[in-house]
Coordinates of C-alpha atoms and ligand atoms in Angstrom, one line a residue:
M16 CA -20.7 9.8 4.4
E17 CA -21.3 11.3 7.8
D18 CA -23.6 14.3 8.1
L19 CA -20.7 16.8 8.7
D20 CA -22.1 19.1 6.0
H21 CA -25.3 19.8 8.0
R22 CA -23.3 21.2 10.9
V23 CA -20.3 22.8 9.3
N24 CA -20.1 25.9 7.2
V25 CA -16.7 27.3 6.4
A26 CA -15.7 30.8 5.4
I27 CA -12.4 31.1 3.5
I28 CA -11.0 34.6 3.1
G29 CA -8.7 34.8 0.1
A30 CA -8.7 33.0 -3.2
G31 CA -5.0 32.6 -3.7
W32 CA -3.5 29.1 -4.1
A33 CA -3.7 28.5 -0.3
G34 CA -7.4 29.6 0.0
M35 CA -8.4 27.6 -3.1
A36 CA -6.5 24.5 -1.9
A37 CA -8.4 24.7 1.4
A38 CA -11.7 25.2 -0.5
V39 CA -11.1 22.2 -2.8
T40 CA -10.2 20.0 0.1
L41 CA -13.4 20.9 2.0
A42 CA -15.5 20.7 -1.1
Q43 CA -14.2 17.2 -1.8
A44 CA -15.5 16.2 1.6
R45 CA -18.9 17.8 0.7
I46 CA -18.4 20.6 3.3
P47 CA -20.2 23.9 2.4
V48 CA -17.6 26.6 1.8
T49 CA -17.8 30.2 0.8
V50 CA -14.6 31.8 -0.5
F51 CA -14.4 35.6 -0.3
E52 CA -11.9 37.2 -2.6
A53 CA -11.3 41.0 -2.6
A54 CA -9.9 41.1 -6.1
R55 CA -11.9 40.6 -9.3
H56 CA -9.7 37.7 -10.2
L57 CA -8.6 34.4 -8.6
G58 CA -5.0 33.4 -7.8
G59 CA -3.6 36.2 -5.6
R60 CA 0.2 36.4 -6.2
A61 CA 0.1 33.6 -8.8
R62 CA -2.6 34.8 -11.2
S63 CA -3.3 35.4 -14.9
V64 CA -3.2 39.0 -16.2
E65 CA -4.1 40.2 -19.7
I66 CA -1.4 42.2 -21.4
E67 CA -1.7 43.4 -25.0
G68 CA -4.6 40.9 -25.5
I69 CA -2.6 37.9 -24.3
E70 CA -3.3 35.9 -21.1
L71 CA 0.0 36.1 -19.2
D72 CA 0.9 35.9 -15.5
N73 CA 1.6 38.5 -12.9
G74 CA 5.0 36.9 -12.7
Q75 CA 6.8 34.0 -14.4
H76 CA 6.5 30.9 -12.1
I77 CA 8.3 27.6 -12.0
M78 CA 7.6 24.5 -10.0
I79 CA 9.7 21.4 -9.3
G80 CA 8.8 17.7 -9.3
A81 CA 8.9 17.8 -5.5
Y82 CA 5.8 20.0 -5.3
R83 CA 3.7 16.9 -4.6
E84 CA 0.7 18.6 -3.0
T85 CA 0.4 21.2 -5.8
L86 CA 0.5 18.5 -8.4
R87 CA -2.0 16.4 -6.4
V88 CA -4.6 19.2 -6.1
M89 CA -4.2 20.2 -9.7
R90 CA -5.2 16.6 -10.6
V91 CA -8.1 16.7 -8.2
V92 CA -9.6 19.7 -10.0
G93 CA -8.9 18.2 -13.4
A94 CA -5.9 20.3 -14.4
D95 CA -3.5 17.8 -15.9
P96 CA 0.1 18.6 -14.9
D97 CA 1.4 16.5 -17.9
Q98 CA -0.5 18.8 -20.3
L99 CA -0.1 22.1 -18.5
L100 CA 3.6 21.9 -17.4
L101 CA 6.7 21.3 -19.4
R102 CA 8.7 18.8 -17.4
Q103 CA 12.5 19.1 -17.9
P104 CA 15.2 17.1 -16.1
L105 CA 17.2 19.5 -13.9
A106 CA 19.2 21.6 -16.3
I107 CA 20.9 24.9 -15.7
E108 CA 22.4 26.7 -18.7
Y109 CA 24.4 30.0 -18.7
P110 CA 25.4 30.0 -22.4
G111 CA 29.2 29.9 -22.8
K112 CA 29.8 30.0 -19.1
F113 CA 28.2 27.1 -17.3
S114 CA 26.0 24.1 -18.1
L115 CA 24.6 21.4 -15.9
R116 CA 22.3 18.6 -17.0
A117 CA 21.0 15.7 -14.9
P118 CA 21.1 12.4 -16.8
R119 CA 18.2 9.9 -16.3
L120 CA 19.9 8.0 -13.4
P121 CA 18.4 7.3 -10.0
A122 CA 18.8 10.0 -7.3
P123 CA 21.3 11.1 -6.1
L124 CA 23.5 9.6 -8.8
H125 CA 21.8 11.9 -11.3
L126 CA 23.1 14.9 -9.4
I127 CA 26.6 13.5 -8.8
A128 CA 26.8 12.7 -12.5
A129 CA 25.5 16.2 -13.4
L130 CA 28.1 17.8 -11.2
L131 CA 30.9 15.7 -12.5
T132 CA 30.1 16.4 -16.1
A133 CA 29.0 20.1 -15.7
G134 CA 30.6 22.5 -18.1
G135 CA 32.3 25.6 -16.6
L136 CA 33.5 24.0 -13.3
T137 CA 37.1 23.2 -12.5
W138 CA 37.9 19.6 -11.4
G139 CA 38.4 21.0 -7.9
E140 CA 35.0 22.7 -7.9
R141 CA 33.3 19.4 -9.0
M142 CA 35.0 17.5 -6.2
A143 CA 34.0 20.2 -3.7
A144 CA 30.4 20.0 -4.8
T145 CA 30.3 16.3 -4.5
R146 CA 31.9 16.5 -1.0
F147 CA 29.3 19.1 0.0
M148 CA 26.4 16.9 -1.2
T149 CA 27.8 13.9 0.6
A150 CA 28.2 15.9 3.9
M151 CA 24.7 17.3 3.7
R152 CA 23.3 13.8 3.0
R153 CA 25.2 12.3 6.0
N154 CA 23.7 15.0 8.3
A155 CA 20.2 14.3 6.9
Y156 CA 20.2 17.9 5.5
R157 CA 20.1 19.3 9.0
I158 CA 22.4 22.0 10.4
A159 CA 22.7 22.5 14.2
T160 CA 22.3 26.3 13.9
D161 CA 20.7 28.0 11.0
M162 CA 22.9 30.5 9.1
P163 CA 22.9 32.4 5.8
V164 CA 23.3 30.2 2.7
S165 CA 26.5 32.1 1.8
E166 CA 28.1 31.1 5.2
L167 CA 27.2 27.5 4.7
L168 CA 28.7 27.6 1.1
A169 CA 31.9 29.2 2.5
L170 CA 32.2 26.5 5.2
Y171 CA 32.1 23.8 2.5
R172 CA 34.3 25.8 0.1
Q173 CA 31.6 26.2 -2.5
S174 CA 33.1 29.2 -4.3
G175 CA 33.8 30.4 -7.9
A176 CA 31.5 29.2 -10.7
L177 CA 29.9 26.7 -8.3
A178 CA 28.5 29.4 -6.1
R179 CA 27.9 31.9 -8.9
Y180 CA 26.1 29.6 -11.4
L181 CA 24.6 26.9 -9.2
W182 CA 24.0 27.4 -5.5
E183 CA 23.4 31.2 -5.4
P184 CA 21.0 31.3 -8.4
L185 CA 19.1 28.2 -7.0
C186 CA 18.9 29.9 -3.6
V187 CA 17.6 33.2 -5.0
S188 CA 15.1 31.5 -7.2
A189 CA 13.8 29.1 -4.6
L190 CA 13.9 31.3 -1.5
N191 CA 13.5 34.7 -3.2
T192 CA 16.2 35.9 -0.8
P193 CA 19.9 36.7 -1.6
A194 CA 22.3 33.9 -0.5
A195 CA 23.9 36.4 1.9
A196 CA 20.7 36.6 3.9
A197 CA 18.7 33.4 3.1
S198 CA 18.1 30.6 5.6
A199 CA 20.5 27.7 4.9
Q200 CA 18.2 25.3 6.7
I201 CA 15.2 26.1 4.4
F202 CA 17.5 25.8 1.4
L203 CA 18.7 22.4 2.6
N204 CA 15.0 21.3 3.1
L205 CA 14.4 21.9 -0.6
F206 CA 17.7 20.4 -1.5
R207 CA 16.7 17.2 0.4
D208 CA 13.3 16.9 -1.3
A209 CA 14.4 18.0 -4.8
L210 CA 17.8 16.5 -5.1
D211 CA 17.8 13.5 -2.8
G212 CA 14.3 12.1 -3.4
A213 CA 13.1 10.3 -6.5
R214 CA 14.9 11.6 -9.6
A215 CA 11.7 13.2 -10.9
N216 CA 11.5 15.4 -7.8
S217 CA 14.4 17.6 -9.2
D218 CA 12.6 18.1 -12.6
F219 CA 11.8 21.6 -13.5
L220 CA 8.1 22.1 -14.3
I221 CA 7.5 25.2 -16.3
P222 CA 4.0 26.4 -17.0
R223 CA 2.8 26.0 -20.6
A224 CA -0.5 27.9 -19.8
D225 CA -1.3 31.0 -17.8
L226 CA -1.4 30.5 -14.0
G227 CA -5.1 30.8 -13.7
K228 CA -5.6 27.7 -15.8
L229 CA -3.1 25.7 -13.7
F230 CA -5.2 25.7 -10.6
P231 CA -7.2 28.8 -9.4
Q232 CA -9.8 28.6 -12.2
P233 CA -10.5 24.9 -12.3
A234 CA -10.4 24.9 -8.5
A235 CA -13.2 27.5 -8.4
A236 CA -15.2 25.4 -10.9
F237 CA -14.7 22.3 -8.8
V238 CA -15.8 24.1 -5.6
R239 CA -18.9 25.5 -7.3
A240 CA -19.7 22.1 -8.8
N241 CA -19.5 20.6 -5.3
G242 CA -22.0 23.1 -3.8
G243 CA -19.6 25.8 -2.6
S244 CA -19.4 29.5 -3.6
V245 CA -16.5 31.6 -4.7
L246 CA -17.3 35.4 -4.5
L247 CA -15.0 37.7 -6.4
G248 CA -14.7 41.4 -5.7
T249 CA -15.8 40.7 -2.1
S250 CA -13.4 42.1 0.4
V251 CA -13.8 41.1 4.0
R252 CA -13.0 44.0 6.3
T253 CA -13.7 42.5 9.7
L254 CA -13.9 39.1 11.2
A255 CA -15.4 38.6 14.6
E256 CA -16.6 35.8 16.9
A257 CA -20.4 35.8 17.4
A258 CA -22.6 33.6 19.6
D259 CA -23.4 31.4 16.6
G260 CA -20.1 31.3 14.8
F261 CA -18.0 33.8 13.0
A262 CA -19.4 37.0 11.5
L263 CA -17.9 38.7 8.5
D264 CA -18.5 42.4 8.3
D265 CA -22.2 43.0 8.7
R266 CA -23.2 40.1 6.5
P267 CA -26.2 38.2 7.8
G268 CA -24.7 34.6 7.6
R269 CA -22.7 32.9 10.3
Y270 CA -19.8 30.4 9.7
T271 CA -18.8 27.7 12.1
H272 CA -15.2 27.9 10.9
A273 CA -13.0 30.5 9.3
I274 CA -9.8 30.0 7.3
V275 CA -7.9 33.3 6.8
A276 CA -6.0 32.8 3.6
V277 CA -4.8 36.3 2.8
G278 CA -1.2 37.4 2.3
P279 CA 0.8 38.1 5.4
H280 CA 0.8 41.9 4.9
Q281 CA -3.0 41.8 4.6
I282 CA -3.8 39.8 7.8
D283 CA -3.6 42.3 10.6
A284 CA -7.0 44.0 10.2
L285 CA -8.7 40.6 10.0
L286 CA -7.2 39.4 13.3
D287 CA -7.4 42.5 15.4
R288 CA -10.6 41.6 17.1
F289 CA -9.0 38.5 18.7
A290 CA -7.0 39.3 21.8
A291 CA -5.7 35.7 21.8
L292 CA -4.0 36.3 18.4
A293 CA -1.9 39.3 19.5
S294 CA 1.3 37.2 19.4
T295 CA 0.4 35.9 15.9
R296 CA 0.0 39.4 14.6
Q297 CA 3.3 40.4 16.1
L298 CA 5.1 37.4 14.4
V299 CA 3.7 38.4 11.0
A300 CA 4.3 42.1 11.5
A301 CA 8.0 41.4 12.0
F302 CA 8.3 39.9 8.5
D303 CA 10.4 41.6 5.9
Y304 CA 9.5 41.2 2.2
E305 CA 11.3 40.6 -1.1
P306 CA 10.2 41.7 -4.6
I307 CA 10.1 39.8 -7.9
Y308 CA 10.2 41.6 -11.2
T309 CA 9.0 40.1 -14.4
C310 CA 9.4 41.9 -17.7
Y311 CA 7.7 40.7 -20.8
L312 CA 9.4 41.8 -24.0
Q313 CA 7.6 41.0 -27.3
Y314 CA 10.0 40.7 -30.2
P315 CA 9.1 39.6 -33.8
P316 CA 8.0 35.9 -33.9
Q317 CA 11.3 34.6 -35.3
V318 CA 13.2 35.7 -32.1
S319 CA 13.8 32.8 -29.7
M320 CA 16.2 31.6 -27.0
P321 CA 18.1 28.3 -27.3
Q322 CA 16.0 26.8 -24.5
A323 CA 12.9 27.4 -22.5
M324 CA 14.8 28.8 -19.5
T325 CA 18.3 30.4 -19.7
G326 CA 20.4 31.8 -16.9
F327 CA 21.9 35.3 -17.3
D328 CA 24.6 37.0 -15.1
G329 CA 26.5 40.2 -14.9
G330 CA 23.5 42.4 -15.5
I331 CA 20.1 42.7 -14.0
I332 CA 18.4 39.7 -15.7
Q333 CA 18.6 36.4 -13.8
W334 CA 16.6 34.1 -16.0
I335 CA 14.9 34.4 -19.4
F336 CA 11.9 32.3 -20.2
D337 CA 11.0 31.8 -23.9
R338 CA 7.2 31.9 -23.8
G339 CA 7.2 31.0 -27.5
R340 CA 8.7 27.7 -26.7
L341 CA 6.4 27.3 -23.6
S342 CA 3.0 28.5 -24.7
G343 CA 3.2 29.3 -28.4
T344 CA 3.4 33.1 -28.1
A345 CA 6.3 33.3 -30.5
G346 CA 8.9 36.1 -29.9
L347 CA 7.7 36.8 -26.3
L348 CA 10.4 36.6 -23.7
A349 CA 9.9 36.9 -19.9
A350 CA 12.9 38.2 -18.0
V351 CA 12.9 37.6 -14.2
I352 CA 14.7 39.3 -11.3
S353 CA 14.1 37.7 -7.9
A354 CA 14.8 39.3 -4.5
R355 CA 16.0 42.8 -3.7
G356 CA 18.7 44.6 -5.6
A357 CA 19.9 47.7 -7.4
H358 CA 17.1 47.3 -10.0
Q359 CA 14.6 48.6 -7.5
I360 CA 15.8 52.2 -7.8
L361 CA 15.3 52.2 -11.6
S362 CA 12.0 53.2 -13.3
Q363 CA 10.1 50.5 -15.1
D364 CA 11.2 51.8 -18.4
A365 CA 14.8 51.8 -17.3
V366 CA 14.4 48.2 -16.2
A367 CA 12.9 47.2 -19.6
N368 CA 15.6 49.1 -21.5
A369 CA 18.4 47.5 -19.5
M370 CA 16.9 44.1 -20.1
H371 CA 16.7 44.7 -23.8
R372 CA 20.4 45.7 -23.9
E373 CA 21.4 42.5 -22.1
L374 CA 19.3 40.5 -24.5
A375 CA 20.7 42.3 -27.5
A376 CA 24.3 41.5 -26.3
F377 CA 23.2 37.8 -26.3
L378 CA 21.2 37.9 -29.5
P379 CA 23.2 40.1 -31.9
G380 CA 21.1 42.1 -34.3
L381 CA 18.0 42.1 -32.0
L382 CA 15.8 45.0 -32.8
Q383 CA 13.8 47.0 -30.1
P384 CA 10.9 45.0 -28.7
L385 CA 7.5 45.7 -30.2
W386 CA 6.3 46.3 -26.7
S387 CA 7.5 45.6 -23.2
R388 CA 5.8 45.5 -19.8
V389 CA 7.4 45.3 -16.3
I390 CA 5.3 43.8 -13.4
A391 CA 7.0 44.6 -10.1
E392 CA 5.5 42.6 -7.3
K393 CA 7.0 44.5 -4.4
R394 CA 5.9 42.1 -1.7
A395 CA 6.2 38.9 -3.7
T396 CA 7.2 36.8 -0.6
F397 CA 8.5 37.2 2.9
S398 CA 12.2 37.4 3.2
C399 CA 13.3 33.8 4.1
R400 CA 16.1 34.5 6.6
P401 CA 17.5 32.2 9.3
G402 CA 15.2 31.9 12.3
V403 CA 12.1 33.7 10.9
A404 CA 9.2 32.6 13.2
R405 CA 6.1 31.6 11.2
P406 CA 2.6 31.1 12.7
E407 CA 1.0 27.7 12.8
N408 CA -2.2 27.0 10.8
K409 CA -4.1 26.3 14.0
T410 CA -4.6 29.4 16.0
A411 CA -5.3 30.1 19.6
V412 CA -9.0 30.8 18.7
S413 CA -11.1 27.7 18.3
N414 CA -12.2 27.0 14.7
L415 CA -10.1 29.8 13.3
Y416 CA -7.2 28.7 11.0
L417 CA -4.6 30.4 8.9
A418 CA -3.5 29.4 5.5
G419 CA -0.8 30.9 3.3
D420 CA 2.8 30.5 2.0
Y421 CA 4.1 32.4 5.1
T422 CA 2.6 29.9 7.7
A423 CA 4.8 27.3 9.5
S424 CA 6.5 25.1 7.0
D425 CA 9.9 23.7 6.2
Y426 CA 9.6 25.3 2.7
P427 CA 10.1 28.9 1.7
A428 CA 7.1 31.0 0.4
T429 CA 6.1 29.1 -2.7
L430 CA 3.1 27.7 -4.5
E431 CA 3.8 24.4 -2.7
S432 CA 3.9 25.9 0.8
A433 CA 0.7 27.8 0.0
V434 CA -1.1 24.7 -1.2
R435 CA 0.2 22.6 1.7
S436 CA -1.0 25.2 4.2
G437 CA -4.5 25.3 2.6
V438 CA -4.8 21.5 2.6
L439 CA -3.6 21.3 6.2
A440 CA -6.0 24.1 7.4
A441 CA -8.9 22.2 5.7
R442 CA -7.9 18.9 7.2
L443 CA -7.8 20.5 10.7
V444 CA -11.4 21.6 10.2
L445 CA -12.3 18.0 9.1
A446 CA -10.4 16.3 11.9
R447 CA -11.9 18.5 14.6
E448 CA -15.5 18.0 13.3
R449 CA -15.1 14.2 12.8
S450 CA -13.8 13.9 16.4
R451 CA -16.9 15.5 17.9
Ligands
LIG519 C1 6.1 37.5 -9.3 C2 6.1 36.2 -8.4 C3 6.8 35.1 -8.8 C4 6.8 33.9 -8.1 N1 7.4 32.8 -8.5 C5 7.3 31.6 -7.9 C6 7.8 30.5 -8.5 O1 8.4 30.5 -9.5 N2 7.5 29.3 -7.8 C7 6.8 29.2 -6.6 O2 6.6 28.1 -6.1 N3 6.3 30.4 -6.1 C8 6.6 31.6 -6.7 N4 6.0 32.7 -6.1 C9 5.4 32.7 -4.8 C10 3.9 32.2 -4.9 O3 3.2 32.9 -6.0 C11 3.2 32.5 -3.6 O4 3.9 31.8 -2.6 C12 1.8 32.0 -3.6 O5 1.1 32.5 -4.7 C13 1.1 32.6 -2.3 O6 -0.2 32.1 -2.3 P1 -1.2 32.5 -1.0 O7 -2.5 31.8 -1.3 O8 -0.5 32.1 0.2 O9 -1.3 34.0 -0.9 P2 -1.9 35.1 -2.0 O10 -1.6 34.6 -3.3 O11 -1.4 36.4 -1.6 O12 -3.5 35.1 -1.8 C14 -4.2 35.9 -0.8 C15 -5.5 36.3 -1.5 O13 -6.3 36.9 -0.4 C16 -6.9 38.0 -1.0 N5 -7.3 39.0 0.1 C17 -6.5 39.7 0.8 N6 -7.1 40.4 1.7 C18 -8.4 40.1 1.6 C19 -9.6 40.5 2.2 N7 -9.6 41.3 3.3 N8 -10.8 39.9 1.8 C20 -10.9 39.0 0.8 N9 -9.7 38.6 0.1 C21 -8.6 39.1 0.5 C22 -5.9 38.6 -2.0 O14 -6.5 39.4 -3.0 C23 -5.3 37.3 -2.6 O15 -6.0 36.9 -3.7 C24 6.1 33.9 -6.8 C25 5.4 35.0 -6.4 C26 5.4 36.2 -7.2 C27 4.6 37.4 -6.7

């Protein structure tokens, strides 16, 4: 190996999935890295939290088979996706209303077969869905001008149950933005990778362990084992250029490179000493944000849902995850609401009560939960609207890079866009140094 490690010394600010993916990529190349994390825990917006003595998550997450970089970096740090994730062929179930299951056929036949056999669609809706898919495929999933998902659906007559139980829930879950506001092009990018790649790309991958174990914790162990440091409870307030590299606050050390991997709403103070980054700060300041609410409801152990993930409509719950089926915490349900909505004006108790009532209507005889807890992540992701300009990983300042789910990508803000951005920022450091 070349002696890059004697010249290079990288500071990474933020230990979310983007920062840790950058750190792992550099540590793999034996580059000295120091990760600074303000919180006392790893993982940022996808982290473990302890509730009632149980390791849970700040929010229920789901991945898809197309998350190739996330699955790759998990393997690099020894977190086995086959053990840690429940892999299910694409299946959407709104009990008594809609049901779609992809058979084990090659793509895109699996989706066409799923649409043609879906329960709850009229024959006309099935044909409309197949025509929509064929048209998108013919155009290589590109539209000339971006528009809201709901406009694209209207153009291709995707209405009724098709919109209500398939496209709109997929859009809200994947882009965390309501279909009336979400970018159709970003939706189609995911559609392309998930539904028109290998059949396994459309599989749902639902965590069986808490989020920390999936990547952030083994990633930190990997970085430390390869000579790097991960410092928790260490907020960086200022980042500045110095004659001998980058200086962080008034710390004595200097870093040849810096990767800023904080959330978009946390970035401004870290970039304000760089005049060349004024336009980057403006781009990010223009973002709008969407919340995600997760409510854990603990029922007696015999309570369970018919499957690991069930769609709900007509109330405030969008999806229910049965954590008993997923991670053995019998009777524990996680109810999820993505994106903005009327639930935001309710108190957390009112949200939990409304969710219990919706569950009780589905599971007759359901008693009050033993406990419940709402976690409202108010700025879960940026609002993924048509034409949102996102900053590149490479900045106008030499050796200073950005990583995070909000940076330029053809994906919405997801674990996969976070991981890809971190890997890319690290590879930019490596490429630049190797070319010297
Ligand atoms: C409730 C919820 C549910 C979600 N569900 C899904 C899902 O199902 N599937 C999916 O793919 N994605 C989902 N997402 C999105 C996904 O979690 C995010 O896209 C991803 O975690 C973002 O990672 P990141 O590293 O870019 O940013 P972050 O996770 O925000 O990491 C930034 C880190 O920087 C730290 N930091 C900030 N300022 C400083 C500072 N000055 N000094 C030091 N450290 C600092 C922060 O503490 C944080 O740890 C969900 C998000 C939420 C909140």
